[in-house]
Amino acid sequence: MLNEAITKFNFLFDWRPYQAKVLQNFSVHIQDDHFHIVAPPGSGKTILGIEIIKKIGKKTLILAPTLTIRNQWEDRLQNFFTTDCNFKQISFDIKQPSDITFSTYQALHSFYKSFNTKEAYYNFFKKHQIEVLLLDEAHHLKNAWWECLYDLKEQHIQTVVALTATPPYDSENSEIQKYFKLCGEIDDEIVVPDLVKEHNLCPHQDLVFLSKLEDQEINFITDFRLKIAQFVTDILKDKEFISFLKQHRFYAKTEENLEELYKYSDFFSSLLISLHQAGEAIPFEKLHVLGFEENEKIEFPSITNEWIQILFQHLLVVDRENLIEHETYLHILEKRLRKLAVFSKKKVNLVGNELLYKSLSNSPSKLKSITTIVQQEQQNLEDDLRCVILSDYIRKEYLNATLPEIKEIKKLGVIPIFHHVRTTTKNKNSLAVLTGNLVIIHSSNIAKLGLIDAIDNYNYTALKSDTEFVILSSKNSSKHTIVEAITQLFELGHIKILVGTKSLLGEGWDAPSINSLILASVIGSFVTSNQMRGRAIRVDNKNPDKVGLIWHLACIDTLDEFGGRDFEILARRFNAFLGISNNEKAIISNGISRLQLPDNFIDEDIQQQNKKTLEFSKNRDLIAQRWTNAISKGKGVIKELTFYNEKNEQFPKQKKLYYQDIVKYTVGEIIIGLSFFIPKFIIKNFNVLLQKGVVYFLLALSSALGLTFGYKIYKSTQLYLYFGLIHRKIDKMAAVILESLNRLNHLTTPINQIQIKTELLAEGNVSCTIQGANRYESTLFIKALDELLQPIDTPKYLLIKTNWFRRKLKLNNFFPVPEIFGVRKKECEVLQSCWNKHLGKSKLVYTRTINGRKLLLKARLFHIHNVNNELTKKNVVWK
């Protein structure tokens, strides 16, 4: 039943174009009783939320993560939707709800716990006829909050509206599933280019400043890796260990343990690979369970730390109860691993990701990076500089450090950063610290503070390590006053460099003048990183030409050609950022590749790259111009899947087998050979042609060709079938996905209005985009194509390419059936039908049977001939 009071209020202003577009599509998206929208800070999503509540027209509970954000909802409702700011049918008390009730997630959870039974909790909302839940900043939802909301949704709530700036994509998979289970799939998105175009966000650029490990840190990492390498070498030469592995029931009694073996296929794989690496001949019956034929050529993957890690994790944790008779030996193995510091809390970690990441992410080399950036930005902007540096920890223990002690600080944090900037900057009177429980300003700013607030409201004491600075504290019980006062000093330009914690300043804090943000946070998620970036890209009405720079820090592991774990995690976070590229042709996309960073890292690269980055930061006008140019060339964002024609490191032979070169050179060699061979053969055998006739001559020629070139032709054909024309295959696979989605009624857009564009990029990489589809359809399509091209994991169904040539050449190409088609066999058969139409004959295999698990394990372990062994990446591009 519609609520008249809610349906009557109207938006008093004009909708921005991107807001109008969201509202135009609302009626389609709300059909499943969910409306889930992603919109960055500054996009007016609160206003949109109120309009959506009006369109739904039912009693609503609006939930926000903080009281401040909760109060903003009421403020926007009164000021943007009523002429007299006097809409009465509201409540801030969840126990006494009204037509529109504003509350927080914490308050709802406390309210939920106050009921003796869940039924009483549900009945409360039924009694008050609250049928709509609006979840603001939905990425904040945690387990406890999720449970009381999801239960309420299942039992009573009719409609759920979810608003967020960044979905929690980097959370645990179970958390992500819970999030989407409550909020529904993303229906629409307001993107950064739209906001820059409408001048609701300023032009901006992400910059990455690199540092390298200090000698002590390099020695630590080198020693760790050498110890692990020596351990792996020694353990695979240890006869007692090899004997122990051969006694494991999976190996000693393979046929009797098939069901369990298939359940722990990774462990069985690691067992076989380890024994093979140790020089043991693997009997055929151990491989027969994988579906291999007796004469089939088998190439084992090389041993890696990851495989050894899987092996020991299973032996020492997962399977330990079943190995009780070997407990004494297992205890010896455990002690060896603990001595190497790679086994704790029931987790084996031979790769050392967390250990090495901690060393890299907290490297003191980043302190030098920060001072270099600050000095450069002081030159770039001079009096206009408004720089904020955000870190995770305060590190109060360094508050009174002397100059020699400052040079020895080995930890990243607010106070170490403050000291390093203080001792290297020319204008330290413009430096300040702002955290929840520590505020430091230069003594010259005390008088200026008095112009904002009465000095009597504050206590201040000189900082022992530098008496020019004072520690400031408020005499009032509330800390909000001091935060507001320091923020005003920053906005007025008395403070130009502000060092703070991400917990206080990273979300919700508003200072539009920020034009340089240095992210010295190492523990933030995608969500946190995006929220922190949001501080620097807001427009500043006092500075309409503002261009914001966001500086990211990465410590490079020069012993790792790809830069190491710190850079890897930073690169992963960039998937959540949409921004301008640095190459000649400016494009707007997500991902770190848009910054044109080196593929490999050596010392010279790091210095040269930093020099280029600092030079680039000088020209903010160019950044603004590049945004204007890039925006004019596109109409909106589209999803793109990039397929990297680069082989898995576990199969080093494959890295050399780029099909384009091999097929091209092999065919070229055959053509050149034939051009010399045929004339020479005719001259030499002309008498045969005259004496025995044309038929006999042709038979002799074909025999000679077969003997001379047959093997090369065979290998060329085999390689072509291994790798094929990859971009054309992906184009056909995309057509299979799209046609299958259409036949299963997942598309609402007519299929003849949707176009697939597949493009061959440099180095054999392939990009695939879908145009003309709505956001939901694009998401389904890219997700399904990505799953089809990913390495085999544990799909419910497999597709196996099969034809006469493949059977004869003993080639197997395995493809996982994407999740959307793999629920029931009926949907799988639709996919298979489309596959057969576009790509030729195939076989559908259900992997939850014994035979199916055989093929699944074979596909996962020995997919050296599998074209889908490359990596894919989902991008968002403005076009």
Short mmCIF file of N, CA and C in Angstrom, two decimals, residues 300-399:
data_model
loop_
_atom_site.label_atom_id
_atom_site.label_comp_id
_atom_site.label_asym_id
_atom_site.label_seq_id
_atom_site.Cartn_x
_atom_site.Cartn_y
_atom_site.Cartn_z
N PHE A 300 54.87 -33.57 -16.49
CA PHE A 300 54.60 -33.11 -15.12
C PHE A 300 54.98 -31.63 -14.98
N PRO A 301 54.17 -30.87 -14.27
CA PRO A 301 54.58 -29.49 -13.94
C PRO A 301 55.83 -29.51 -13.07
N SER A 302 56.64 -28.47 -13.17
CA SER A 302 57.83 -28.37 -12.32
C SER A 302 57.41 -28.13 -10.87
N ILE A 303 58.25 -28.57 -9.97
CA ILE A 303 57.97 -28.36 -8.55
C ILE A 303 58.12 -26.88 -8.22
N THR A 304 57.24 -26.37 -7.38
CA THR A 304 57.32 -24.98 -6.92
C THR A 304 57.07 -24.96 -5.42
N ASN A 305 57.36 -23.84 -4.80
CA ASN A 305 57.08 -23.70 -3.37
C ASN A 305 55.59 -23.84 -3.08
N GLU A 306 54.76 -23.41 -4.05
CA GLU A 306 53.31 -23.53 -3.86
C GLU A 306 52.89 -24.99 -3.75
N TRP A 307 53.47 -25.85 -4.63
CA TRP A 307 53.13 -27.28 -4.57
C TRP A 307 53.60 -27.91 -3.26
N ILE A 308 54.80 -27.56 -2.82
CA ILE A 308 55.32 -28.10 -1.56
C ILE A 308 54.48 -27.61 -0.38
N GLN A 309 54.02 -26.37 -0.48
CA GLN A 309 53.17 -25.81 0.56
C GLN A 309 51.86 -26.59 0.68
N ILE A 310 51.25 -26.90 -0.46
CA ILE A 310 50.02 -27.70 -0.48
C ILE A 310 50.28 -29.07 0.14
N LEU A 311 51.41 -29.66 -0.21
CA LEU A 311 51.78 -30.99 0.29
C LEU A 311 51.85 -30.99 1.82
N PHE A 312 52.60 -30.04 2.39
CA PHE A 312 52.78 -30.03 3.84
C PHE A 312 51.54 -29.56 4.59
N GLN A 313 50.76 -28.67 3.99
CA GLN A 313 49.53 -28.23 4.63
C GLN A 313 48.60 -29.42 4.85
N HIS A 314 48.54 -30.30 3.88
CA HIS A 314 47.68 -31.47 3.98
C HIS A 314 48.23 -32.47 4.99
N LEU A 315 49.54 -32.71 4.92
CA LEU A 315 50.16 -33.71 5.81
C LEU A 315 50.11 -33.27 7.28
N LEU A 316 50.40 -31.99 7.53
CA LEU A 316 50.55 -31.53 8.91
C LEU A 316 49.25 -31.01 9.53
N VAL A 317 48.25 -30.71 8.70
CA VAL A 317 47.01 -30.14 9.23
C VAL A 317 45.79 -30.93 8.78
N VAL A 318 45.50 -30.91 7.50
CA VAL A 318 44.24 -31.46 6.99
C VAL A 318 44.10 -32.95 7.25
N ASP A 319 45.18 -33.70 6.98
CA ASP A 319 45.10 -35.16 7.02
C ASP A 319 45.77 -35.77 8.25
N ARG A 320 46.13 -34.96 9.19
CA ARG A 320 46.97 -35.42 10.30
C ARG A 320 46.30 -36.52 11.13
N GLU A 321 45.00 -36.38 11.34
CA GLU A 321 44.30 -37.39 12.15
C GLU A 321 44.34 -38.78 11.52
N ASN A 322 44.44 -38.82 10.21
CA ASN A 322 44.49 -40.12 9.51
C ASN A 322 45.91 -40.68 9.42
N LEU A 323 46.89 -39.91 9.90
CA LEU A 323 48.29 -40.34 9.83
C LEU A 323 48.87 -40.52 11.23
N ILE A 324 48.01 -40.94 12.16
CA ILE A 324 48.40 -41.00 13.56
C ILE A 324 49.58 -41.92 13.81
N GLU A 325 49.69 -42.99 12.98
CA GLU A 325 50.80 -43.93 13.16
C GLU A 325 52.14 -43.30 12.78
N HIS A 326 52.08 -42.15 12.05
CA HIS A 326 53.32 -41.46 11.65
C HIS A 326 53.52 -40.18 12.46
N GLU A 327 52.83 -40.04 13.59
CA GLU A 327 52.85 -38.79 14.33
C GLU A 327 54.27 -38.37 14.74
N THR A 328 55.09 -39.32 15.14
CA THR A 328 56.47 -39.01 15.55
C THR A 328 57.23 -38.35 14.41
N TYR A 329 57.09 -38.91 13.20
CA TYR A 329 57.79 -38.33 12.05
C TYR A 329 57.18 -36.99 11.65
N LEU A 330 55.86 -36.88 11.73
CA LEU A 330 55.19 -35.62 11.40
C LEU A 330 55.64 -34.51 12.35
N HIS A 331 55.85 -34.88 13.61
CA HIS A 331 56.32 -33.90 14.59
C HIS A 331 57.72 -33.40 14.22
N ILE A 332 58.55 -34.27 13.70
CA ILE A 332 59.90 -33.88 13.26
C ILE A 332 59.80 -32.90 12.09
N LEU A 333 58.91 -33.23 11.13
CA LEU A 333 58.72 -32.34 9.99
C LEU A 333 58.20 -30.97 10.45
N GLU A 334 57.26 -31.02 11.39
CA GLU A 334 56.68 -29.77 11.90
C GLU A 334 57.76 -28.90 12.53
N LYS A 335 58.64 -29.50 13.31
CA LYS A 335 59.72 -28.75 13.96
C LYS A 335 60.65 -28.10 12.93
N ARG A 336 60.91 -28.82 11.83
CA ARG A 336 61.76 -28.26 10.78
C ARG A 336 61.12 -27.01 10.17
N LEU A 337 59.82 -27.08 9.96
CA LEU A 337 59.12 -25.94 9.37
C LEU A 337 59.01 -24.77 10.35
N ARG A 338 58.79 -25.10 11.61
CA ARG A 338 58.71 -24.03 12.62
C ARG A 338 60.06 -23.34 12.76
N LYS A 339 61.13 -24.09 12.63
CA LYS A 339 62.47 -23.51 12.72
C LYS A 339 62.72 -22.53 11.58
N LEU A 340 62.08 -22.80 10.45
CA LEU A 340 62.18 -21.91 9.29
C LEU A 340 61.18 -20.74 9.38
N ALA A 341 60.34 -20.76 10.41
CA ALA A 341 59.29 -19.74 10.62
C ALA A 341 58.26 -19.74 9.49
N VAL A 342 57.92 -20.94 9.01
CA VAL A 342 56.93 -21.04 7.92
C VAL A 342 55.73 -21.89 8.33
N PHE A 343 55.61 -22.19 9.64
CA PHE A 343 54.44 -22.93 10.11
C PHE A 343 53.99 -22.35 11.44
N SER A 344 52.80 -21.75 11.43
CA SER A 344 52.22 -21.24 12.67
C SER A 344 50.72 -21.15 12.49
N LYS A 345 50.00 -21.27 13.59
CA LYS A 345 48.53 -21.22 13.59
C LYS A 345 47.94 -22.19 12.57
N LYS A 346 48.54 -23.38 12.52
CA LYS A 346 48.08 -24.45 11.63
C LYS A 346 48.08 -24.05 10.16
N LYS A 347 49.05 -23.22 9.80
CA LYS A 347 49.14 -22.79 8.40
C LYS A 347 50.59 -22.84 7.93
N VAL A 348 50.80 -23.56 6.82
CA VAL A 348 52.12 -23.64 6.21
C VAL A 348 52.24 -22.52 5.18
N ASN A 349 53.33 -21.76 5.23
CA ASN A 349 53.50 -20.65 4.29
C ASN A 349 54.93 -20.63 3.77
N LEU A 350 55.19 -21.46 2.76
CA LEU A 350 56.52 -21.52 2.16
C LEU A 350 56.74 -20.40 1.15
N VAL A 351 55.65 -19.82 0.67
CA VAL A 351 55.78 -18.75 -0.30
C VAL A 351 56.23 -17.47 0.40
N GLY A 352 55.82 -17.33 1.66
CA GLY A 352 56.27 -16.18 2.47
C GLY A 352 55.56 -14.89 2.15
N ASN A 353 54.36 -14.96 1.54
CA ASN A 353 53.67 -13.75 1.11
C ASN A 353 53.47 -12.74 2.23
N GLU A 354 52.87 -13.20 3.34
CA GLU A 354 52.55 -12.26 4.42
C GLU A 354 53.81 -11.74 5.10
N LEU A 355 54.78 -12.65 5.30
CA LEU A 355 56.02 -12.27 5.96
C LEU A 355 56.77 -11.23 5.13
N LEU A 356 56.89 -11.50 3.82
CA LEU A 356 57.62 -10.60 2.94
C LEU A 356 56.83 -9.31 2.71
N TYR A 357 55.51 -9.42 2.64
CA TYR A 357 54.68 -8.22 2.42
C TYR A 357 54.83 -7.26 3.60
N LYS A 358 54.87 -7.81 4.81
CA LYS A 358 55.02 -6.96 5.99
C LYS A 358 56.34 -6.20 5.93
N SER A 359 57.39 -6.88 5.48
CA SER A 359 58.70 -6.24 5.36
C SER A 359 58.68 -5.15 4.30
N LEU A 360 58.02 -5.43 3.17
CA LEU A 360 57.98 -4.47 2.06
C LEU A 360 57.06 -3.29 2.36
N SER A 361 55.84 -3.60 2.85
CA SER A 361 54.84 -2.54 3.02
C SER A 361 55.23 -1.54 4.10
N ASN A 362 55.97 -2.00 5.10
CA ASN A 362 56.38 -1.12 6.19
C ASN A 362 57.83 -0.64 6.05
N SER A 363 58.38 -0.78 4.87
CA SER A 363 59.78 -0.41 4.65
C SER A 363 60.02 1.06 4.97
N PRO A 364 61.08 1.36 5.73
CA PRO A 364 61.40 2.77 6.01
C PRO A 364 61.79 3.55 4.77
N SER A 365 62.03 2.84 3.66
CA SER A 365 62.34 3.54 2.40
C SER A 365 61.16 4.42 1.98
N LYS A 366 59.96 4.07 2.42
CA LYS A 366 58.78 4.86 2.07
C LYS A 366 58.79 6.24 2.74
N LEU A 367 59.48 6.34 3.89
CA LEU A 367 59.61 7.64 4.55
C LEU A 367 60.39 8.61 3.66
N LYS A 368 61.43 8.10 2.99
CA LYS A 368 62.20 8.94 2.06
C LYS A 368 61.35 9.32 0.86
N SER A 369 60.51 8.38 0.40
CA SER A 369 59.61 8.67 -0.72
C SER A 369 58.69 9.83 -0.38
N ILE A 370 58.14 9.81 0.84
CA ILE A 370 57.20 10.84 1.26
C ILE A 370 57.86 12.22 1.27
N THR A 371 59.07 12.30 1.82
CA THR A 371 59.74 13.61 1.87
C THR A 371 60.07 14.12 0.47
N THR A 372 60.43 13.21 -0.44
CA THR A 372 60.71 13.61 -1.84
C THR A 372 59.45 14.16 -2.49
N ILE A 373 58.32 13.48 -2.29
CA ILE A 373 57.04 13.92 -2.87
C ILE A 373 56.63 15.28 -2.31
N VAL A 374 56.74 15.44 -0.99
CA VAL A 374 56.36 16.71 -0.36
C VAL A 374 57.19 17.86 -0.93
N GLN A 375 58.50 17.64 -1.05
CA GLN A 375 59.37 18.70 -1.58
C GLN A 375 58.99 19.05 -3.02
N GLN A 376 58.66 18.04 -3.81
CA GLN A 376 58.26 18.29 -5.19
C GLN A 376 56.94 19.06 -5.26
N GLU A 377 55.97 18.66 -4.43
CA GLU A 377 54.67 19.33 -4.43
C GLU A 377 54.78 20.77 -3.90
N GLN A 378 55.72 21.03 -3.00
CA GLN A 378 55.94 22.40 -2.54
C GLN A 378 56.44 23.27 -3.70
N GLN A 379 57.29 22.69 -4.54
CA GLN A 379 57.76 23.41 -5.73
C GLN A 379 56.64 23.60 -6.73
N ASN A 380 55.82 22.56 -6.90
CA ASN A 380 54.75 22.60 -7.90
C ASN A 380 53.68 23.64 -7.58
N LEU A 381 53.26 23.70 -6.30
CA LEU A 381 52.07 24.48 -5.94
C LEU A 381 52.36 25.68 -5.04
N GLU A 382 53.53 25.68 -4.43
CA GLU A 382 53.93 26.78 -3.54
C GLU A 382 52.84 27.09 -2.51
N ASP A 383 52.30 28.30 -2.51
CA ASP A 383 51.35 28.70 -1.46
C ASP A 383 50.00 28.00 -1.61
N ASP A 384 49.72 27.42 -2.78
CA ASP A 384 48.44 26.76 -3.01
C ASP A 384 48.42 25.31 -2.53
N LEU A 385 49.55 24.81 -2.06
CA LEU A 385 49.63 23.40 -1.65
C LEU A 385 48.69 23.11 -0.48
N ARG A 386 47.90 22.05 -0.62
CA ARG A 386 47.10 21.50 0.48
C ARG A 386 47.32 19.98 0.42
N CYS A 387 48.29 19.54 1.17
CA CYS A 387 48.72 18.14 1.12
C CYS A 387 48.31 17.39 2.38
N VAL A 388 47.70 16.22 2.20
CA VAL A 388 47.34 15.36 3.32
C VAL A 388 48.08 14.04 3.16
N ILE A 389 48.67 13.57 4.25
CA ILE A 389 49.39 12.28 4.26
C ILE A 389 48.67 11.36 5.25
N LEU A 390 48.18 10.23 4.77
CA LEU A 390 47.40 9.32 5.62
C LEU A 390 48.19 8.04 5.91
N SER A 391 48.21 7.65 7.18
CA SER A 391 48.89 6.43 7.59
C SER A 391 47.97 5.61 8.51
N ASP A 392 48.42 4.40 8.86
CA ASP A 392 47.59 3.49 9.65
C ASP A 392 47.74 3.71 11.16
N TYR A 393 48.99 3.92 11.59
CA TYR A 393 49.29 3.98 13.02
C TYR A 393 49.92 5.32 13.39
N ILE A 394 49.74 5.70 14.67
CA ILE A 394 50.32 6.96 15.14
C ILE A 394 51.80 6.78 15.49
N ARG A 395 52.15 5.68 16.17
CA ARG A 395 53.54 5.41 16.63
C ARG A 395 54.00 6.49 17.62
N LYS A 396 53.24 6.64 18.70
CA LYS A 396 53.54 7.66 19.72
C LYS A 396 54.90 7.47 20.38
N GLU A 397 55.41 6.23 20.34
CA GLU A 397 56.68 5.96 21.00
C GLU A 397 57.84 6.78 20.41
N TYR A 398 57.63 7.33 19.19
CA TYR A 398 58.68 8.12 18.54
C TYR A 398 58.46 9.63 18.71
N LEU A 399 57.50 10.02 19.56
CA LEU A 399 57.10 11.42 19.67
C LEU A 399 58.28 12.33 20.01
#
